[in-house]
XYZ file of C-alpha atoms in Angstrom:
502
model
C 0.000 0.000 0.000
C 1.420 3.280 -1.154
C 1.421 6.458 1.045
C -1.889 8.040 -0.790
C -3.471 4.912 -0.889
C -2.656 4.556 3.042
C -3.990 7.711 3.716
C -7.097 7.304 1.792
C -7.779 3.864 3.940
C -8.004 6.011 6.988
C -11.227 8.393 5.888
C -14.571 7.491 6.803
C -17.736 7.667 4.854
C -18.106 11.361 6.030
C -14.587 12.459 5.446
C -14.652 11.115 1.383
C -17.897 13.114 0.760
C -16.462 16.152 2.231
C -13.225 15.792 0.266
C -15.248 15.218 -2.919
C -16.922 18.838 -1.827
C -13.368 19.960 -0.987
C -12.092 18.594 -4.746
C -15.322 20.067 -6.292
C -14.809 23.710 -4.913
C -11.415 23.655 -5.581
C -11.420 22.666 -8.998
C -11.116 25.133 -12.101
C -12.061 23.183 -14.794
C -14.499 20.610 -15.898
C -12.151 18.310 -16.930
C -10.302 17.847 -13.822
C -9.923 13.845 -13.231
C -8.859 14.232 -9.758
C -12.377 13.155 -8.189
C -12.538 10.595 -10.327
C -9.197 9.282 -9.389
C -10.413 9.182 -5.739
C -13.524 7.301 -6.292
C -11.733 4.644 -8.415
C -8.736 4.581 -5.318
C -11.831 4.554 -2.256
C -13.935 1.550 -4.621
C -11.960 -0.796 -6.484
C -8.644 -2.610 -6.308
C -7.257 -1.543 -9.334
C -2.905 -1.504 -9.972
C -1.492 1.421 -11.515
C -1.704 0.558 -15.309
C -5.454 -0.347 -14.881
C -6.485 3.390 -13.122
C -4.210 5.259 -15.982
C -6.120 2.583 -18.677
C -9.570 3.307 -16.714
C -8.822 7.318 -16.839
C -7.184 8.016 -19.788
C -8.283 5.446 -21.757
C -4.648 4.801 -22.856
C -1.567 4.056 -20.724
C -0.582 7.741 -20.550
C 1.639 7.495 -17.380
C 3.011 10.894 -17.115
C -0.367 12.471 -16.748
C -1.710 9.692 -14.714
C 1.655 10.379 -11.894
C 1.110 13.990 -12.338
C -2.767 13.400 -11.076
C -1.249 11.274 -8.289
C 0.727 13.765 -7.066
C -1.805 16.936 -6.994
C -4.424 14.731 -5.474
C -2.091 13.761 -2.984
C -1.335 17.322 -1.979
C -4.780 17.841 -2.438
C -5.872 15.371 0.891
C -2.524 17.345 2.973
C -4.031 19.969 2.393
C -7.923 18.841 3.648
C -6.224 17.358 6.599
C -4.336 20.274 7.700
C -7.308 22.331 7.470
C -9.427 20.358 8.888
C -6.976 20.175 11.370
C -6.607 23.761 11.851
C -10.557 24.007 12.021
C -11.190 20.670 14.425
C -8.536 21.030 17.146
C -6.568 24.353 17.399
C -9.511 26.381 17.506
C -9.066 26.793 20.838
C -5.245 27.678 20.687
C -5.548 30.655 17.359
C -7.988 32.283 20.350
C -5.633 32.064 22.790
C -2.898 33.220 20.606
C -5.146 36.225 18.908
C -5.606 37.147 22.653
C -1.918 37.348 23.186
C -1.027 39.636 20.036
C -3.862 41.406 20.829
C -3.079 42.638 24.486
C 0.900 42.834 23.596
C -0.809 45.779 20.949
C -2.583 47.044 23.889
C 0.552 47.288 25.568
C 2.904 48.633 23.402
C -0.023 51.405 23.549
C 0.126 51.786 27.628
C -3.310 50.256 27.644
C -2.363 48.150 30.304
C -6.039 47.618 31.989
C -7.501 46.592 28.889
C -4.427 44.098 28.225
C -4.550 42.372 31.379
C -7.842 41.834 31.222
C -7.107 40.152 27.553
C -4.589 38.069 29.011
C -7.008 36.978 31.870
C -9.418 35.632 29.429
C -6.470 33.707 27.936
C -5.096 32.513 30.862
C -8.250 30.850 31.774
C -8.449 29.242 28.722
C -5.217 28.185 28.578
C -5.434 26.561 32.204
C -8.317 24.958 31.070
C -7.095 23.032 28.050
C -3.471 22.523 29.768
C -2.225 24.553 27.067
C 1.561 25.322 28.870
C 3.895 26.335 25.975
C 0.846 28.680 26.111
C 0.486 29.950 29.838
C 4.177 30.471 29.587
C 3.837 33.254 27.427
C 0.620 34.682 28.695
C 2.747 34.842 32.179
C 6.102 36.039 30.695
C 3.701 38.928 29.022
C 2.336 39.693 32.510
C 5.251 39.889 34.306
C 7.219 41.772 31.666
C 4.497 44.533 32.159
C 3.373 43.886 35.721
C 5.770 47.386 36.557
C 2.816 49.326 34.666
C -0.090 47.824 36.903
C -0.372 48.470 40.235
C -2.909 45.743 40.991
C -0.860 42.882 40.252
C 0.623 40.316 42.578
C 4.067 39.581 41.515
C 4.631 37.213 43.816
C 2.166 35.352 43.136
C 2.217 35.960 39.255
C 5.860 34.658 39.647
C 4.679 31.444 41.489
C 2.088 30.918 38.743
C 5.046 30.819 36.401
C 7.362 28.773 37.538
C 4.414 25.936 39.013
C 3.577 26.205 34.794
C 7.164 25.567 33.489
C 7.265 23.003 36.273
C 4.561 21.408 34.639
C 5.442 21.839 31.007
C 8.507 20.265 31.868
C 7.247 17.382 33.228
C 4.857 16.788 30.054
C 8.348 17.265 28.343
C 9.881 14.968 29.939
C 7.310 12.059 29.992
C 6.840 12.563 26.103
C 11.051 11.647 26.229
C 9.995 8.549 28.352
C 6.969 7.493 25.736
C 8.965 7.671 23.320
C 11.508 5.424 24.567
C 9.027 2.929 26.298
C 7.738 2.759 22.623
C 11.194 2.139 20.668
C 12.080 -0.409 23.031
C 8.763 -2.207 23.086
C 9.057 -1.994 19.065
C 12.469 -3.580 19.654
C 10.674 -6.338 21.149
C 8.303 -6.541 19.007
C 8.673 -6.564 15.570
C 12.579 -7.149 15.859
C 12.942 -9.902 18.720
C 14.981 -8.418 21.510
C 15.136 -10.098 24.509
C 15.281 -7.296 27.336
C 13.752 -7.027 31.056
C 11.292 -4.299 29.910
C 9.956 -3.694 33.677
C 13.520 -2.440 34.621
C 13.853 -0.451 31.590
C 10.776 0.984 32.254
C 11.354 1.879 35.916
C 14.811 3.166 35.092
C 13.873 5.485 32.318
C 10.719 6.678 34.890
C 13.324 6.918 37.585
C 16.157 8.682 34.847
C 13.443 11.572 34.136
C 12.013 11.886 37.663
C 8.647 10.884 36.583
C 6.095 9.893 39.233
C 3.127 7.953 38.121
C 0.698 10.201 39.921
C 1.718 13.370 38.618
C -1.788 15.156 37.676
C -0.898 15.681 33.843
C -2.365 17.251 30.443
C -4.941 15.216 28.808
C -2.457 14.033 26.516
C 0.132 13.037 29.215
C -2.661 11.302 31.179
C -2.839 9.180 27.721
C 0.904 8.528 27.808
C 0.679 7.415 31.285
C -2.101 4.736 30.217
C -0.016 4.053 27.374
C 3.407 3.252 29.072
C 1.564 0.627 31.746
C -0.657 -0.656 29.176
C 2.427 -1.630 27.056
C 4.100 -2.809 30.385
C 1.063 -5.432 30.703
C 1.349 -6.521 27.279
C 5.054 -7.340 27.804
C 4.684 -8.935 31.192
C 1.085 -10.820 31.101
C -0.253 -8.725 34.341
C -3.273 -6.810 33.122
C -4.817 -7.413 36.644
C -2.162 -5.323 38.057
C -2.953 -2.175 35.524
C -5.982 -2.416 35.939
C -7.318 0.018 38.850
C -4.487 2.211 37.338
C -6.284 3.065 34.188
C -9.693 3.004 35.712
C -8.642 5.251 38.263
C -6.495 7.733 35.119
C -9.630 7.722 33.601
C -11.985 9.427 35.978
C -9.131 11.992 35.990
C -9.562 11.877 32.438
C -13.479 12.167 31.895
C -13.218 15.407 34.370
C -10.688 17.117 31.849
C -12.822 20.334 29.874
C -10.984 18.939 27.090
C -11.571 15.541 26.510
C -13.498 16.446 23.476
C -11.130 18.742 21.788
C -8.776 15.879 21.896
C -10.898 12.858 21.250
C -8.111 10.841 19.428
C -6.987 9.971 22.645
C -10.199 9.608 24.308
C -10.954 6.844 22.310
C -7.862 5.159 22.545
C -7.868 5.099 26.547
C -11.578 3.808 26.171
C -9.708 0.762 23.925
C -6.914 0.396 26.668
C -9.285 -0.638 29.239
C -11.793 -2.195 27.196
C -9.177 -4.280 26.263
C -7.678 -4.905 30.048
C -10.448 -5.937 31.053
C -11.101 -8.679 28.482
C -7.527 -10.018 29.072
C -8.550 -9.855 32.565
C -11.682 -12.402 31.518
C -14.536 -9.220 33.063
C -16.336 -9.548 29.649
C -19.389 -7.466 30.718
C -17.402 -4.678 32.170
C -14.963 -5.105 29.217
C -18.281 -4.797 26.471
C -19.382 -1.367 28.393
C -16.512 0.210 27.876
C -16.902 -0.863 24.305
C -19.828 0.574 23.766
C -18.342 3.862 25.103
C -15.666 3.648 22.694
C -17.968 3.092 19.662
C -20.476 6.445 20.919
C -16.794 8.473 20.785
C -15.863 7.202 17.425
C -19.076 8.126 16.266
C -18.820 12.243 17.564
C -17.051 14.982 14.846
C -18.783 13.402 11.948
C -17.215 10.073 12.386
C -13.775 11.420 12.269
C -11.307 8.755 14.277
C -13.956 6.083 13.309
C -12.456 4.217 10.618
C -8.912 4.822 12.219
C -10.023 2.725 15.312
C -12.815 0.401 13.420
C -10.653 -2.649 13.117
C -9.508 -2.500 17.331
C -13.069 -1.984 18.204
C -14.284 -4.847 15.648
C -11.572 -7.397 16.980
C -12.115 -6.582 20.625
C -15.915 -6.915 20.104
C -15.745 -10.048 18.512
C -13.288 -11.752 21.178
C -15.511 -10.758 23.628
C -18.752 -12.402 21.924
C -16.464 -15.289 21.477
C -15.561 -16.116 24.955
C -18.832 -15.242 26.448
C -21.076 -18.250 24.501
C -21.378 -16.264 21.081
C -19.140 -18.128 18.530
C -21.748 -17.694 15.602
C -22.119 -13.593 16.407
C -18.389 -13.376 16.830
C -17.344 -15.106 13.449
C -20.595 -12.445 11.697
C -18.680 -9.428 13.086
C -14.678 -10.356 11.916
C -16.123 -12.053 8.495
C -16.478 -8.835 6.293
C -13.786 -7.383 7.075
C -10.942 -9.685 7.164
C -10.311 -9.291 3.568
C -10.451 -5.258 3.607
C -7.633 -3.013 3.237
C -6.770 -0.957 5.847
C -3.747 0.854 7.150
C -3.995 -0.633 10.190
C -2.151 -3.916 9.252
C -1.266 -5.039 12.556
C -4.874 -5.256 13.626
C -5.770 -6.739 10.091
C -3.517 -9.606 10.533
C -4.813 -9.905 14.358
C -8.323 -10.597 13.416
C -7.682 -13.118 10.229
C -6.045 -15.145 13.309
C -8.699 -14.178 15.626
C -11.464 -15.576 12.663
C -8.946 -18.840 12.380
C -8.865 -19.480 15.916
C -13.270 -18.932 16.222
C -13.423 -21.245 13.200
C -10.946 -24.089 14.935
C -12.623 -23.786 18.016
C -16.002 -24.340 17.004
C -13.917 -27.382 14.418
C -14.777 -25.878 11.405
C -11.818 -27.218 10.003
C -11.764 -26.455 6.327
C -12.727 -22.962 6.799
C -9.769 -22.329 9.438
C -7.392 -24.023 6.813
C -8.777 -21.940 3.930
C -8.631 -18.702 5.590
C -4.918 -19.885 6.795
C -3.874 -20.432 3.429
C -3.996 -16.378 2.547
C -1.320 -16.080 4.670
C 1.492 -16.469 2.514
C 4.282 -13.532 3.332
C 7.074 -14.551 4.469
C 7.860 -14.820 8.274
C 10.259 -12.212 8.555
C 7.289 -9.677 6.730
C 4.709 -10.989 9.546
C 6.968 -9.971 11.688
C 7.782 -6.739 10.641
C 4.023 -5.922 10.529
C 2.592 -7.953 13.428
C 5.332 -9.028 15.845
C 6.901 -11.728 16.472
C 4.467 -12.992 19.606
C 2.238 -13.200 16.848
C 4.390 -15.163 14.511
C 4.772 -17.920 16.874
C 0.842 -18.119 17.778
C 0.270 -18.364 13.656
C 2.770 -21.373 13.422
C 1.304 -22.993 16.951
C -2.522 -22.381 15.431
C -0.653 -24.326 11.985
C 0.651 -26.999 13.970
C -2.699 -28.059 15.859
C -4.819 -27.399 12.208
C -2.450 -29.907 10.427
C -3.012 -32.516 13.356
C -6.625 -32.139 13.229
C -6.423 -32.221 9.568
C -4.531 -35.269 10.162
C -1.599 -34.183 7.815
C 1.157 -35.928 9.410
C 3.711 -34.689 7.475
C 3.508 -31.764 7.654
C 3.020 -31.928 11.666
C 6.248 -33.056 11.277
C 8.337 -30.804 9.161
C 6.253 -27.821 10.845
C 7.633 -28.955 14.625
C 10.789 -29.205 13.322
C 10.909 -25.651 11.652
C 9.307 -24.121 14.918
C 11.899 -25.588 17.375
C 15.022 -24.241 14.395
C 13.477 -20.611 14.415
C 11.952 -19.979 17.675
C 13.588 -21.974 20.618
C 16.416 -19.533 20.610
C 14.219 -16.652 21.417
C 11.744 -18.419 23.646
C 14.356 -19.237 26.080
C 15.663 -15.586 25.737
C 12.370 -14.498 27.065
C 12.139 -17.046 29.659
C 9.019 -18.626 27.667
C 10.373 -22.491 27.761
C 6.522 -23.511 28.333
C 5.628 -22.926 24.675
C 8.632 -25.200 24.098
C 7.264 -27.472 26.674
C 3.665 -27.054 25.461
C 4.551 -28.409 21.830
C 6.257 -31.616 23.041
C 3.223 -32.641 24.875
C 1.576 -31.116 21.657
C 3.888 -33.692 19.920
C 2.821 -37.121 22.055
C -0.826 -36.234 21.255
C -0.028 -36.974 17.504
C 2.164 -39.582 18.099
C 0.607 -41.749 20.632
C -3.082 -40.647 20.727
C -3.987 -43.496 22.271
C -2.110 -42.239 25.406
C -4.013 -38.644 25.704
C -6.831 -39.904 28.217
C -4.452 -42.073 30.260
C -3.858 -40.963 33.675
C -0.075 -41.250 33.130
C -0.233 -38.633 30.782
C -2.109 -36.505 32.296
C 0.071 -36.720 35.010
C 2.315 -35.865 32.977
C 1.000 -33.016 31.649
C 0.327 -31.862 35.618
C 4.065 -31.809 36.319
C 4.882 -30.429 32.963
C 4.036 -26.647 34.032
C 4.846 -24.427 37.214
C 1.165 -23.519 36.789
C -0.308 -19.440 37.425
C -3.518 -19.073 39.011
C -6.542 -18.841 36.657
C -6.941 -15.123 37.425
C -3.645 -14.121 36.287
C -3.297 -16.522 33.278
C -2.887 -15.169 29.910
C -6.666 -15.797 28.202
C -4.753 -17.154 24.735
C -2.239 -19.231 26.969
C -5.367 -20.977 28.200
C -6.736 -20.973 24.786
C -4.242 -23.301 23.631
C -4.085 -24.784 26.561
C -7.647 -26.101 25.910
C -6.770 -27.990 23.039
C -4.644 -29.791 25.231
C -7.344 -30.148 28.153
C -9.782 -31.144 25.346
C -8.050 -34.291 24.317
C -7.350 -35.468 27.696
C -10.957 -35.409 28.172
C -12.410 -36.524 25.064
C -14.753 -33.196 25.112
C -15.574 -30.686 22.306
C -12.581 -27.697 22.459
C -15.053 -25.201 22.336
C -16.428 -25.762 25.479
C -13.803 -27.046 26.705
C -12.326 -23.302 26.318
C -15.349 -21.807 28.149
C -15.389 -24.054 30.940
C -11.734 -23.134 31.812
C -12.552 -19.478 31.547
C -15.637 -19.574 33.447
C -13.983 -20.911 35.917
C -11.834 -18.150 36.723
C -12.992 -16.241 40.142
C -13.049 -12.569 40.077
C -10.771 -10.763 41.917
């Protein structure tokens, strides 16, 4: 996917009708192809030589790449002013206030300035605005000489408590951004690190305290960093009153709906805790909360989160007794395109696993099949957690499938390209996992012995349901399932219902 194709993936409904207006209005003449050149882009999967063949009516490629590139500076130039229009309204009044009591100044109107500058320090305060405050307060002290009435004392202490806190926003943007290179590391590239020590040294390295009262944005980053943490580490349970807690501080912010981006995607951090942490109903509510945000500003951030909300939606039918309403939800659109590959790629496994659990075999393998990028570009895209949960899913499909063969030569290639890493990351249990994975296929007429079972008892240092990674007990299932002669499916639910709430 190209970078104007990428960009077009990201508009809704609401923003392509409004950049057809946009196109419209802007254009000079009636020949223009440039709205027809985003229709044919939104609608149909056509390559290069067939949208120059389909506009021209000849393979004129010169014109065609000259099209390209003005509609592509075309859409900048929609987004920045929608931009402009959507969420720095509030900061052009804020800076209009400024220029306009600094004129009142230069003029020795100094009553009527001040009182300008109140009205923008308000607002500023309001929206956490500090880049912002600091010049409303430099302004105020640089004149306070010409009015009596003002407190320099305090307007001092104002100023330094705001560069205090701009700081600190400064500072934890430094630490998000490293929290996210490293976890990217890990990621899509492999590293084996101890991410909780990283992550308290680089908190400790920038003196940041967890329950520093932040901008609306920093209150996201905060979320952000120990959501990431619980994705690395398996402990959603202990995140959990965290982001609850962040976002009551959150909801009280003035404005949450100026920056609504991030809204949404706090509402998606704890919709999805919670589902890792097996509270479905709790997990669904928030859900719903997310969808009535990505539905405000015309539907602006909807398509940009659609595929999270879709996937999260659908695991939660999945695990709570809906199989058939979970697979109706991921079905149309695991063949879109979207920019959002990662979550693409998450819910054609997500659809795989629903179909294998409920054994619809052929339809797992067919869907499977698609997948045929190379490891190394799954990883790249998706991570490599994910790249061992595709092979694992591969592994059980072939046995149930009863293609031995390639049972085999699939172990085999797992144990050369992943055992390595595994034991880097102190994960020997997937390793441990596959060789009783392996007896099953070999010797399935030792599954339901007691010996094996007892087997598989002493095979684990086992975590308490609660704190068990819902996928890790997923597969576990399968496991569980053969032991006990009983359909995975329920197998699956009967394991997570039994989890006790905390």
């Amino acid at each position: 996917m190209n970078d104007l194709n990428t960009i077009i993936s990201t508009f809704s409904n609401e923003d392509q009708q409004r950049f057809v207006s946009y196109l419209e209005k802007k254009n000079k003449r009636n020949d223009t192809k440039n709205v027809q050149l985003f229709k044919y882009l939104v609608n149909d999967d056509l390559n290069s030589e067939d949208l120059c063949f389909k506009l021209y009516g000849n393979h004129k490629k010169g014109a065609y790449h000259a099209l390209r590139k003005r509609l592509y500076q075309s859409i900048i130039d929609f987004i920045a002013n929608a931009s402009l229009q959507d969420e720095k309204a509030v900061d052009m009044q804020i800076i209009k206030y400024i220029l306009a009591s600094r004129t009142c100044l230069q003029h020795k109107q100094y009553k009527v300035a001040y009182k300008i500058l109140d009205k923008a320090e308000i607002l500023a305060n309001e929206h956490h605005l500090f880049p912002l405050l600091n010049e409303i307060y430099h302004t105020k002290i640089q004149y306070a000489y010409a009015n009596p009435s003002v407190d320099m004392n305090q307007l001092i202490s104002k100023f330094k408590s705001n560069q205090k806190n701009h700081q600190l926003e400064d500072q934890l943007n430094i630490v998000y951004a490293k929290i996210r290179q490293t976890l990217h590391n890990m990621t899509f590239k492999g590293d084996v690190v101890d991410f909780e020590t990283i992550l308290n040294n680089t908190l400790k390295e920038h003196r940041i305290s967890l329950t520093d009262s932040m901008s609306f944005k920093s209150l996201y980053q905060l979320v952000a960093i120990n959501s990431y943490s619980a994705f690395v580490t398996n402990d959603y349970l202990k995140i959990e009153p965290f982001l609850i807690n962040t976002y009551q501080s959150i909801i009280a912010h003035k404005d949450r709906e100026k920056q609504l981006y991030y809204h949404i995607q706090i509402l998606y951090f704890i919709a999805n805790t919670l589902f890792r942490n097996k509270k479905f109903n709790a997990s669904m509510q928030y859900l719903e909360l997310m969808h009535e945000h990505m539905k405000e500003k015309q539907k602006k951030h909807y398509n940009t989160f659609k595929l999270k909300y879709h996937l999260l939606l659908s695991l939660n039918l999945n695990y709570t007794n809906k199989p058939d309403e979970a697979v109706d939800v991921l079905t149309p659109l695991a063949t879109i395109k979207h920019a959002d590959i990662e979550t693409l790629l998450d819910m054609r496994l997500s659809l795989i696993m629903f179909y294998f659990q409920k054994n619809e075999l052929k339809k797992a393998y067919t869907l499977f099949s698609k997948f045929y990028h190379t490891d190394n570009w799954y990883t790249e895209k998706a991570g490599k957690d994910w790249v061992i949960k595709k092979h694992l899913i591969e592994i059980l499909l072939h046995i149930e499938l009863k293609n031995i063969d390639l049972v085999e030569s699939r172990l085999l290639s797992f144990k050369r390209s992943h055992r390595n890493y595994l034991k880097g990351i102190n994960q020997q249990r997937v390793l441990t996992y596959l060789s009783l994975v392996e007896d099953c296929y070999k010797n399935p007429e030792k599954i339901t012995s007691k010996a094996f079972k007892d087997k598989v008892e002493k095979s684990f240092e086992w975590i308490d349901n609660q704190r068990e990674d819902i996928f890790v007990m997923s597969f576990y299932a399968w496991l569980k399932s053969k032991m006990e002669n009983k359909p995975l499916y329920n197998t699956t639910l009967t394991l997570i219902e039994n989890v006790k709430p905390i």
